[in-house]
mmCIF file of C-alpha atoms in Angstrom:
data_model
loop_
_atom_site.group_PDB
_atom_site.id
_atom_site.type_symbol
_atom_site.label_atom_id
_atom_site.label_comp_id
_atom_site.label_asym_id
_atom_site.label_seq_id
_atom_site.Cartn_x
_atom_site.Cartn_y
_atom_site.Cartn_z
ATOM 1 C CA MET A 30 14.386 15.583 18.071
ATOM 2 C CA LYS A 31 16.118 16.662 14.890
ATOM 3 C CA ALA A 32 15.596 13.254 13.362
ATOM 4 C CA LYS A 33 11.878 13.369 14.209
ATOM 5 C CA LEU A 34 11.474 16.801 12.627
ATOM 6 C CA PHE A 35 12.863 15.486 9.355
ATOM 7 C CA SER A 36 11.244 12.051 9.457
ATOM 8 C CA ARG A 37 9.589 10.636 6.368
ATOM 9 C CA GLU A 38 6.142 11.180 7.874
ATOM 10 C CA ALA A 39 6.875 14.831 8.696
ATOM 11 C CA SER A 40 8.194 15.434 5.177
ATOM 12 C CA LEU A 41 5.085 13.869 3.622
ATOM 13 C CA ILE A 42 2.697 15.841 5.865
ATOM 14 C CA PHE A 43 4.564 19.026 4.887
ATOM 15 C CA ALA A 44 4.295 18.073 1.179
ATOM 16 C CA ILE A 45 0.532 17.401 1.506
ATOM 17 C CA ILE A 46 -0.039 20.730 3.296
ATOM 18 C CA MET A 47 1.954 22.599 0.630
ATOM 19 C CA MET A 48 -0.050 20.860 -2.088
ATOM 20 C CA VAL A 49 -3.336 21.870 -0.438
ATOM 21 C CA ILE A 50 -2.140 25.494 -0.098
ATOM 22 C CA ILE A 51 -1.009 25.713 -3.750
ATOM 23 C CA PHE A 52 -4.116 24.077 -5.256
ATOM 24 C CA SER A 53 -6.510 26.068 -3.030
ATOM 25 C CA ALA A 54 -4.719 29.306 -3.998
ATOM 26 C CA ILE A 55 -5.301 28.468 -7.681
ATOM 27 C CA GLU A 56 -8.844 27.181 -7.161
ATOM 28 C CA PRO A 57 -10.466 27.939 -3.741
ATOM 29 C CA ILE A 58 -13.053 25.140 -4.163
ATOM 30 C CA TYR A 59 -10.176 22.679 -3.572
ATOM 31 C CA LEU A 60 -10.343 23.570 0.138
ATOM 32 C CA SER A 61 -14.060 22.836 0.475
ATOM 33 C CA GLY A 62 -15.110 20.127 2.932
ATOM 34 C CA GLY A 63 -16.641 18.005 0.196
ATOM 35 C CA ASN A 64 -13.448 18.087 -1.854
ATOM 36 C CA LEU A 65 -11.214 17.196 1.088
ATOM 37 C CA LEU A 66 -13.531 14.279 1.943
ATOM 38 C CA ASP A 67 -13.288 13.227 -1.704
ATOM 39 C CA ILE A 68 -9.483 13.047 -1.338
ATOM 40 C CA PHE A 69 -9.795 10.706 1.650
ATOM 41 C CA ASP A 70 -12.489 8.720 -0.129
ATOM 42 C CA GLN A 71 -10.235 8.233 -3.163
ATOM 43 C CA THR A 72 -7.359 7.214 -0.901
ATOM 44 C CA VAL A 73 -9.214 4.169 0.473
ATOM 45 C CA ILE A 74 -8.751 1.701 -2.409
ATOM 46 C CA ASN A 75 -5.168 2.715 -3.207
ATOM 47 C CA GLY A 76 -4.305 2.932 0.485
ATOM 48 C CA LEU A 77 -5.472 -0.612 1.303
ATOM 49 C CA LEU A 78 -3.565 -2.024 -1.687
ATOM 50 C CA ALA A 79 -0.468 0.030 -0.796
ATOM 51 C CA ILE A 80 -0.470 -1.058 2.861
ATOM 52 C CA GLY A 81 -0.737 -4.691 1.741
ATOM 53 C CA ILE A 82 2.060 -4.500 -0.817
ATOM 54 C CA THR A 83 4.347 -2.697 1.664
ATOM 55 C CA TYR A 84 4.645 -6.011 3.579
ATOM 56 C CA ALA A 85 6.023 -7.704 0.453
ATOM 57 C CA ILE A 86 8.286 -4.785 -0.479
ATOM 58 C CA ILE A 87 9.934 -4.702 2.958
ATOM 59 C CA THR A 88 10.942 -8.361 2.540
ATOM 60 C CA GLY A 89 12.625 -7.385 -0.735
ATOM 61 C CA GLY A 90 9.755 -8.798 -2.817
ATOM 62 C CA ILE A 91 6.859 -7.445 -4.843
ATOM 63 C CA ASP A 92 3.303 -8.520 -5.594
ATOM 64 C CA LEU A 93 2.093 -7.712 -9.106
ATOM 65 C CA SER A 94 -1.044 -9.827 -8.695
ATOM 66 C CA ILE A 95 -2.963 -7.603 -6.241
ATOM 67 C CA GLY A 96 -5.100 -6.090 -9.023
ATOM 68 C CA SER A 97 -6.093 -9.583 -10.135
ATOM 69 C CA ILE A 98 -6.758 -10.785 -6.550
ATOM 70 C CA PHE A 99 -8.925 -7.682 -6.288
ATOM 71 C CA ALA A 100 -10.927 -8.826 -9.366
ATOM 72 C CA VAL A 101 -11.329 -12.453 -8.227
ATOM 73 C CA VAL A 102 -12.643 -11.334 -4.837
ATOM 74 C CA ILE A 103 -15.050 -8.858 -6.460
ATOM 75 C CA VAL A 104 -16.701 -11.354 -8.814
ATOM 76 C CA ILE A 105 -16.878 -14.309 -6.386
ATOM 77 C CA THR A 106 -18.067 -12.250 -3.388
ATOM 78 C CA GLY A 107 -20.505 -10.395 -5.633
ATOM 79 C CA ASP A 108 -21.916 -13.660 -6.991
ATOM 80 C CA LEU A 109 -22.355 -15.094 -3.457
ATOM 81 C CA LEU A 110 -24.224 -11.953 -2.401
ATOM 82 C CA VAL A 111 -26.501 -12.029 -5.442
ATOM 83 C CA ARG A 112 -27.308 -15.669 -4.603
ATOM 84 C CA GLY A 113 -28.522 -14.495 -1.189
ATOM 85 C CA MET A 114 -25.581 -15.116 1.132
ATOM 86 C CA ASN A 115 -25.446 -13.190 4.417
ATOM 87 C CA PRO A 116 -23.186 -10.102 3.892
ATOM 88 C CA VAL A 117 -21.033 -10.798 6.969
ATOM 89 C CA LEU A 118 -20.378 -14.363 5.794
ATOM 90 C CA ALA A 119 -19.661 -13.139 2.246
ATOM 91 C CA ILE A 120 -17.139 -10.570 3.566
ATOM 92 C CA THR A 121 -15.457 -13.294 5.643
ATOM 93 C CA ILE A 122 -15.214 -15.565 2.596
ATOM 94 C CA GLY A 123 -13.881 -12.669 0.496
ATOM 95 C CA MET A 124 -11.106 -11.953 2.998
ATOM 96 C CA ALA A 125 -10.296 -15.672 3.270
ATOM 97 C CA LEU A 126 -10.101 -15.847 -0.525
ATOM 98 C CA GLY A 127 -7.623 -12.949 -0.610
ATOM 99 C CA PHE A 128 -5.603 -14.678 2.128
ATOM 100 C CA VAL A 129 -5.499 -17.999 0.216
ATOM 101 C CA LEU A 130 -4.500 -16.376 -3.100
ATOM 102 C CA GLY A 131 -1.740 -14.555 -1.222
ATOM 103 C CA VAL A 132 -0.597 -17.847 0.307
ATOM 104 C CA VAL A 133 -0.363 -19.337 -3.216
ATOM 105 C CA ASN A 134 1.951 -16.461 -4.179
ATOM 106 C CA GLY A 135 4.035 -17.097 -1.075
ATOM 107 C CA LEU A 136 4.295 -20.836 -1.820
ATOM 108 C CA LEU A 137 5.447 -20.196 -5.394
ATOM 109 C CA ILE A 138 8.137 -17.837 -4.099
ATOM 110 C CA THR A 139 9.354 -19.950 -1.179
ATOM 111 C CA LYS A 140 8.833 -23.573 -2.279
ATOM 112 C CA LEU A 141 9.476 -23.260 -6.031
ATOM 113 C CA LYS A 142 12.171 -20.608 -5.409
ATOM 114 C CA LEU A 143 10.707 -18.266 -8.023
ATOM 115 C CA GLN A 144 11.601 -14.595 -8.039
ATOM 116 C CA PRO A 145 8.653 -12.589 -6.574
ATOM 117 C CA PHE A 146 8.413 -10.538 -9.769
ATOM 118 C CA ILE A 147 8.096 -13.654 -11.970
ATOM 119 C CA ALA A 148 5.825 -15.586 -9.582
ATOM 120 C CA THR A 149 3.326 -12.747 -9.137
ATOM 121 C CA LEU A 150 3.533 -11.807 -12.835
ATOM 122 C CA GLY A 151 2.325 -15.345 -13.534
ATOM 123 C CA THR A 152 -0.447 -15.268 -10.936
ATOM 124 C CA MET A 153 -1.463 -11.789 -12.115
ATOM 125 C CA SER A 154 -2.450 -13.395 -15.408
ATOM 126 C CA ALA A 155 -3.802 -16.621 -13.896
ATOM 127 C CA TYR A 156 -6.002 -14.909 -11.280
ATOM 128 C CA ARG A 157 -7.387 -12.561 -13.934
ATOM 129 C CA GLY A 158 -8.255 -15.617 -16.000
ATOM 130 C CA ILE A 159 -10.097 -17.139 -13.013
ATOM 131 C CA ALA A 160 -12.170 -13.954 -12.701
ATOM 132 C CA TYR A 161 -13.133 -14.111 -16.394
ATOM 133 C CA ILE A 162 -13.888 -17.849 -16.333
ATOM 134 C CA TYR A 163 -16.014 -17.541 -13.178
ATOM 135 C CA THR A 164 -18.335 -14.950 -14.742
ATOM 136 C CA GLY A 165 -17.952 -15.921 -18.401
ATOM 137 C CA GLY A 166 -16.703 -12.379 -18.964
ATOM 138 C CA TRP A 167 -19.953 -10.823 -17.754
ATOM 139 C CA PRO A 168 -20.251 -8.364 -14.852
ATOM 140 C CA VAL A 169 -21.956 -9.313 -11.592
ATOM 141 C CA LEU A 170 -24.910 -6.947 -11.172
ATOM 142 C CA ASP A 171 -27.514 -6.018 -8.541
ATOM 143 C CA ILE A 172 -25.377 -6.268 -5.406
ATOM 144 C CA PRO A 173 -27.767 -6.201 -2.385
ATOM 145 C CA ASP A 174 -28.244 -2.881 -0.587
ATOM 146 C CA ASN A 175 -27.493 -4.355 2.866
ATOM 147 C CA PHE A 176 -23.937 -5.213 1.732
ATOM 148 C CA ARG A 177 -23.526 -1.836 0.036
ATOM 149 C CA SER A 178 -24.578 0.107 3.138
ATOM 150 C CA MET A 179 -22.304 -2.070 5.289
ATOM 151 C CA LEU A 180 -19.083 -1.141 3.410
ATOM 152 C CA ALA A 181 -20.012 1.993 1.452
ATOM 153 C CA GLY A 182 -22.331 3.733 3.912
ATOM 154 C CA ASP A 183 -21.459 6.442 6.441
ATOM 155 C CA VAL A 184 -20.624 5.841 10.107
ATOM 156 C CA VAL A 185 -21.752 9.381 10.844
ATOM 157 C CA LYS A 186 -22.632 12.161 8.399
ATOM 158 C CA ASP A 187 -20.032 12.342 5.569
ATOM 159 C CA VAL A 188 -17.641 9.917 7.293
ATOM 160 C CA PRO A 189 -17.644 6.680 5.249
ATOM 161 C CA VAL A 190 -17.158 3.254 6.814
ATOM 162 C CA SER A 191 -14.461 2.577 4.222
ATOM 163 C CA VAL A 192 -12.234 5.359 5.610
ATOM 164 C CA LEU A 193 -12.429 3.768 9.069
ATOM 165 C CA ILE A 194 -11.551 0.375 7.556
ATOM 166 C CA LEU A 195 -8.448 1.910 5.936
ATOM 167 C CA ILE A 196 -7.409 3.569 9.210
ATOM 168 C CA ALA A 197 -7.953 0.310 11.150
ATOM 169 C CA PHE A 198 -5.954 -1.750 8.595
ATOM 170 C CA THR A 199 -3.130 0.819 8.735
ATOM 171 C CA ILE A 200 -3.005 0.829 12.552
ATOM 172 C CA VAL A 201 -3.051 -2.983 12.780
ATOM 173 C CA SER A 202 -0.318 -3.232 10.128
ATOM 174 C CA HIS A 203 1.761 -0.571 11.892
ATOM 175 C CA ILE A 204 1.495 -2.503 15.176
ATOM 176 C CA ILE A 205 2.463 -5.765 13.426
ATOM 177 C CA LEU A 206 5.564 -4.178 11.908
ATOM 178 C CA LYS A 207 6.703 -2.200 14.939
ATOM 179 C CA TYR A 208 5.767 -4.326 17.938
ATOM 180 C CA THR A 209 5.573 -8.004 16.967
ATOM 181 C CA LYS A 210 8.091 -10.732 16.187
ATOM 182 C CA LEU A 211 6.564 -11.085 12.732
ATOM 183 C CA GLY A 212 7.398 -7.444 11.991
ATOM 184 C CA THR A 213 10.965 -7.925 13.217
ATOM 185 C CA TYR A 214 11.358 -10.990 10.988
ATOM 186 C CA ILE A 215 9.922 -9.131 7.954
ATOM 187 C CA PHE A 216 12.494 -6.338 8.316
ATOM 188 C CA ALA A 217 15.275 -8.855 9.012
ATOM 189 C CA ILE A 218 14.486 -10.818 5.823
ATOM 190 C CA GLY A 219 14.562 -7.613 3.786
ATOM 191 C CA GLY A 220 17.852 -6.597 5.388
ATOM 192 C CA ASN A 221 19.706 -9.902 5.044
ATOM 193 C CA GLU A 222 17.732 -13.055 4.253
ATOM 194 C CA GLU A 223 20.626 -15.505 4.656
ATOM 195 C CA ALA A 224 21.628 -14.119 8.050
ATOM 196 C CA THR A 225 17.990 -14.229 9.170
ATOM 197 C CA LYS A 226 17.740 -17.872 8.106
ATOM 198 C CA LEU A 227 20.954 -18.753 9.955
ATOM 199 C CA SER A 228 19.616 -17.105 13.108
ATOM 200 C CA GLY A 229 16.798 -19.666 13.201
ATOM 201 C CA VAL A 230 13.909 -17.662 11.769
ATOM 202 C CA ASN A 231 11.456 -19.605 9.605
ATOM 203 C CA VAL A 232 11.913 -17.402 6.538
ATOM 204 C CA ASP A 233 9.527 -19.356 4.283
ATOM 205 C CA ARG A 234 6.639 -19.187 6.751
ATOM 206 C CA THR A 235 7.199 -15.458 7.321
ATOM 207 C CA LYS A 236 7.241 -14.750 3.594
ATOM 208 C CA ILE A 237 4.073 -16.795 2.978
ATOM 209 C CA LEU A 238 2.284 -14.876 5.741
ATOM 210 C CA THR A 239 3.537 -11.613 4.264
ATOM 211 C CA TYR A 240 1.976 -12.348 0.863
ATOM 212 C CA ALA A 241 -1.199 -13.565 2.586
ATOM 213 C CA LEU A 242 -1.551 -10.178 4.331
ATOM 214 C CA CYS A 243 -0.973 -8.530 0.967
ATOM 215 C CA GLY A 244 -3.889 -10.597 -0.388
ATOM 216 C CA VAL A 245 -6.128 -9.547 2.525
ATOM 217 C CA GLY A 246 -5.454 -5.880 1.718
ATOM 218 C CA ALA A 247 -6.427 -6.484 -1.920
ATOM 219 C CA ALA A 248 -9.576 -8.367 -0.856
ATOM 220 C CA LEU A 249 -10.711 -5.540 1.435
ATOM 221 C CA ALA A 250 -10.132 -2.982 -1.330
ATOM 222 C CA GLY A 251 -12.054 -5.124 -3.816
ATOM 223 C CA MET A 252 -15.093 -5.566 -1.574
ATOM 224 C CA ILE A 253 -15.256 -1.836 -0.810
ATOM 225 C CA LEU A 254 -15.244 -1.021 -4.540
ATOM 226 C CA LEU A 255 -17.915 -3.695 -5.090
ATOM 227 C CA ALA A 256 -20.093 -2.024 -2.442
ATOM 228 C CA ARG A 257 -19.556 1.435 -3.929
ATOM 229 C CA LEU A 258 -20.337 0.493 -7.535
ATOM 230 C CA GLY A 259 -23.062 -2.070 -6.862
ATOM 231 C CA SER A 260 -21.560 -4.291 -9.543
ATOM 232 C CA GLY A 261 -18.323 -6.129 -10.203
ATOM 233 C CA GLU A 262 -16.464 -6.777 -13.449
ATOM 234 C CA PRO A 263 -13.620 -9.248 -14.044
ATOM 235 C CA ALA A 264 -11.597 -6.486 -15.727
ATOM 236 C CA THR A 265 -11.627 -4.344 -12.572
ATOM 237 C CA GLY A 266 -8.325 -3.587 -10.875
ATOM 238 C CA GLN A 267 -6.017 -3.559 -13.911
ATOM 239 C CA GLY A 268 -3.112 -1.193 -13.266
ATOM 240 C CA TYR A 269 -4.003 -0.724 -9.582
ATOM 241 C CA GLU A 270 -0.777 -2.449 -8.515
ATOM 242 C CA LEU A 271 1.259 0.399 -10.028
ATOM 243 C CA ASN A 272 -0.558 3.020 -7.934
ATOM 244 C CA ALA A 273 -0.029 0.896 -4.821
ATOM 245 C CA ILE A 274 3.689 0.474 -5.526
ATOM 246 C CA ALA A 275 3.940 4.234 -6.155
ATOM 247 C CA ALA A 276 2.280 5.065 -2.798
ATOM 248 C CA ALA A 277 4.592 2.639 -0.958
ATOM 249 C CA ALA A 278 7.683 4.066 -2.712
ATOM 250 C CA ILE A 279 6.659 7.647 -1.906
ATOM 251 C CA GLY A 280 6.200 6.467 1.693
ATOM 252 C CA GLY A 281 9.835 5.362 1.751
ATOM 253 C CA ALA A 282 9.474 1.590 1.268
ATOM 254 C CA SER A 283 12.685 0.440 -0.415
ATOM 255 C CA LEU A 284 12.341 -1.978 -3.329
ATOM 256 C CA ALA A 285 15.713 -3.377 -2.190
ATOM 257 C CA GLY A 286 13.995 -4.484 1.039
ATOM 258 C CA GLY A 287 14.517 -3.780 4.734
ATOM 259 C CA LYS A 288 12.826 -0.372 4.788
ATOM 260 C CA GLY A 289 9.195 0.657 5.036
ATOM 261 C CA ASN A 290 6.619 2.311 7.242
ATOM 262 C CA MET A 291 2.853 1.784 7.120
ATOM 263 C CA ILE A 292 1.974 5.306 8.315
ATOM 264 C CA ALA A 293 4.251 6.807 5.652
ATOM 265 C CA THR A 294 2.717 4.508 3.014
ATOM 266 C CA LEU A 295 -0.751 5.806 3.953
ATOM 267 C CA LEU A 296 0.539 9.382 3.695
ATOM 268 C CA GLY A 297 2.007 8.503 0.290
ATOM 269 C CA ALA A 298 -1.432 7.307 -0.851
ATOM 270 C CA ILE A 299 -3.066 10.512 0.485
ATOM 271 C CA LEU A 300 -0.462 12.614 -1.339
ATOM 272 C CA LEU A 301 -1.213 10.841 -4.637
ATOM 273 C CA SER A 302 -4.976 11.362 -4.165
ATOM 274 C CA ALA A 303 -4.463 15.036 -3.218
ATOM 275 C CA LEU A 304 -2.387 15.496 -6.364
ATOM 276 C CA LYS A 305 -4.887 13.716 -8.607
ATOM 277 C CA VAL A 306 -7.910 15.611 -7.228
ATOM 278 C CA GLY A 307 -5.971 18.902 -7.359
ATOM 279 C CA LEU A 308 -5.017 18.472 -11.003
ATOM 280 C CA VAL A 309 -8.640 17.684 -11.873
ATOM 281 C CA VAL A 310 -9.931 20.720 -9.936
ATOM 282 C CA VAL A 311 -7.534 23.136 -11.655
ATOM 283 C CA GLY A 312 -8.384 21.607 -15.037
ATOM 284 C CA VAL A 313 -5.093 19.922 -15.968
ATOM 285 C CA ASP A 314 -5.384 17.472 -18.855
ATOM 286 C CA SER A 315 -5.459 13.818 -17.771
ATOM 287 C CA PHE A 316 -2.348 13.055 -19.849
ATOM 288 C CA TRP A 317 -0.347 15.575 -17.798
ATOM 289 C CA GLN A 318 -1.586 13.914 -14.608
ATOM 290 C CA TYR A 319 0.454 10.814 -15.480
ATOM 291 C CA ILE A 320 3.566 12.957 -15.938
ATOM 292 C CA ALA A 321 2.966 14.797 -12.638
ATOM 293 C CA THR A 322 2.488 11.496 -10.774
ATOM 294 C CA GLY A 323 5.665 10.080 -12.305
ATOM 295 C CA ALA A 324 7.604 13.206 -11.340
ATOM 296 C CA ILE A 325 6.418 12.927 -7.718
ATOM 297 C CA ILE A 326 7.602 9.296 -7.576
ATOM 298 C CA VAL A 327 11.032 10.203 -8.974
ATOM 299 C CA VAL A 328 11.412 13.108 -6.535
ATOM 300 C CA ALA A 329 10.407 10.870 -3.606
ATOM 301 C CA ALA A 330 12.881 8.180 -4.651
ATOM 302 C CA TYR A 331 15.662 10.743 -5.109
ATOM 303 C CA SER A 332 14.995 12.255 -1.674
ATOM 304 C CA GLU A 333 15.520 8.746 -0.276
ATOM 305 C CA VAL A 334 18.894 8.570 -2.029
ATOM 306 C CA ILE A 335 19.878 11.948 -0.578
ATOM 307 C CA GLN A 336 18.803 10.909 2.938
ATOM 308 C CA ASP A 337 20.830 7.689 2.683
ATOM 309 C CA LYS A 338 23.864 9.684 1.576
ATOM 310 C CA PHE A 339 23.576 12.013 4.580
ATOM 311 C CA LYS A 340 23.162 9.033 6.914
ATOM 312 C CA LYS A 341 26.373 7.462 5.579
ATOM 313 C CA LEU A 342 28.204 10.756 5.991
ATOM 314 C CA ARG A 343 26.995 11.022 9.604
ATOM 315 C CA VAL A 344 28.177 7.457 10.306
ATOM 316 C CA VAL A 345 31.621 8.188 8.843
ATOM 317 C CA LYS A 346 31.818 11.430 10.838
ATOM 318 C CA ASN A 347 30.876 9.671 14.084
ATOM 319 C CA ASN A 348 33.388 6.865 13.436
ATOM 320 C CA ASN A 349 36.128 9.433 12.873
ATOM 321 C CA LYS A 350 35.221 11.133 16.152
ATOM 322 C CA ASN A 351 35.353 7.831 18.033
ATOM 323 C CA THR A 352 38.853 7.020 16.707
ATOM 324 C CA ASN A 353 40.293 10.385 17.863
ATOM 325 C CA TYR A 354 42.077 9.805 21.201
ATOM 326 C CA PRO A 355 42.171 12.628 23.773
ATOM 327 C CA LYS A 356 45.394 14.585 23.349
ATOM 328 C CA SER A 357 46.005 14.718 27.104
ATOM 329 C CA VAL A 358 45.971 10.937 27.643
ATOM 330 C CA GLY A 359 49.359 9.702 28.940
ATOM 331 C CA MET A 360 50.963 13.124 28.526
#
């Protein structure tokens, strides 16, 4: 019970509530329904990217190319739609494209034995180049309304489809991590890759699938932004990977691997959006917003260090208890 009260999710929910109370005390409009919906709306893109990259982070890897996958999917899906393709088919192709680009990342990491940072740094540049070459550097304009209403419309009044897509992707990812063999293998690889390999797990296949899921998250985020804006540019998505990594880190995903939680990652993305919207509402200069975001990341990372320290102390304490023999034995 005690552990649940102080879980990562509970801590993040408490932090979000405190943030809402503080910002609404300074500026009451922060608590308006429209503003709160705006926070969730802003969480969608970052949340989908963060959920995707959490898969890679748990294995001890990273994916720096998600912003570029995002751009490739935007321009190619946008072009197919402008040429008259059925929106459902275009969305399917967009998701498949994200999956394939993720698989390429996974193959570079597993078959060429490249470090994830180096492999995805390379594809970050290469995929961006593909987006520019495909459009000749020009934006894709006049995205059809039927596609826009499909991904950027409302399910019911003021509840966007995109928020439901984020919730669905989070739930599916949470189930994969917690209740499937794939999730067990992902955590095992992050904990000890060599031991996992020796136990008979196909590490390469698991890693490739992990980066493919990361690509699907980026593709979904890209298509939702395409629907919202009604146009797509090859430069879109630059720097988005840093926000996604920040949300995952705030959610407790360890860059050393073996630790992560999709629900906490989503809460990390909500916390970042709540902070960003709050700073705008109270009129803080945009330059200070970067500093505030950086401070939140450092605090979150340090809280993880403190929690690990307490866990080690508890383990030592329990071990000491177990080695103490009853005084009355044999007496």
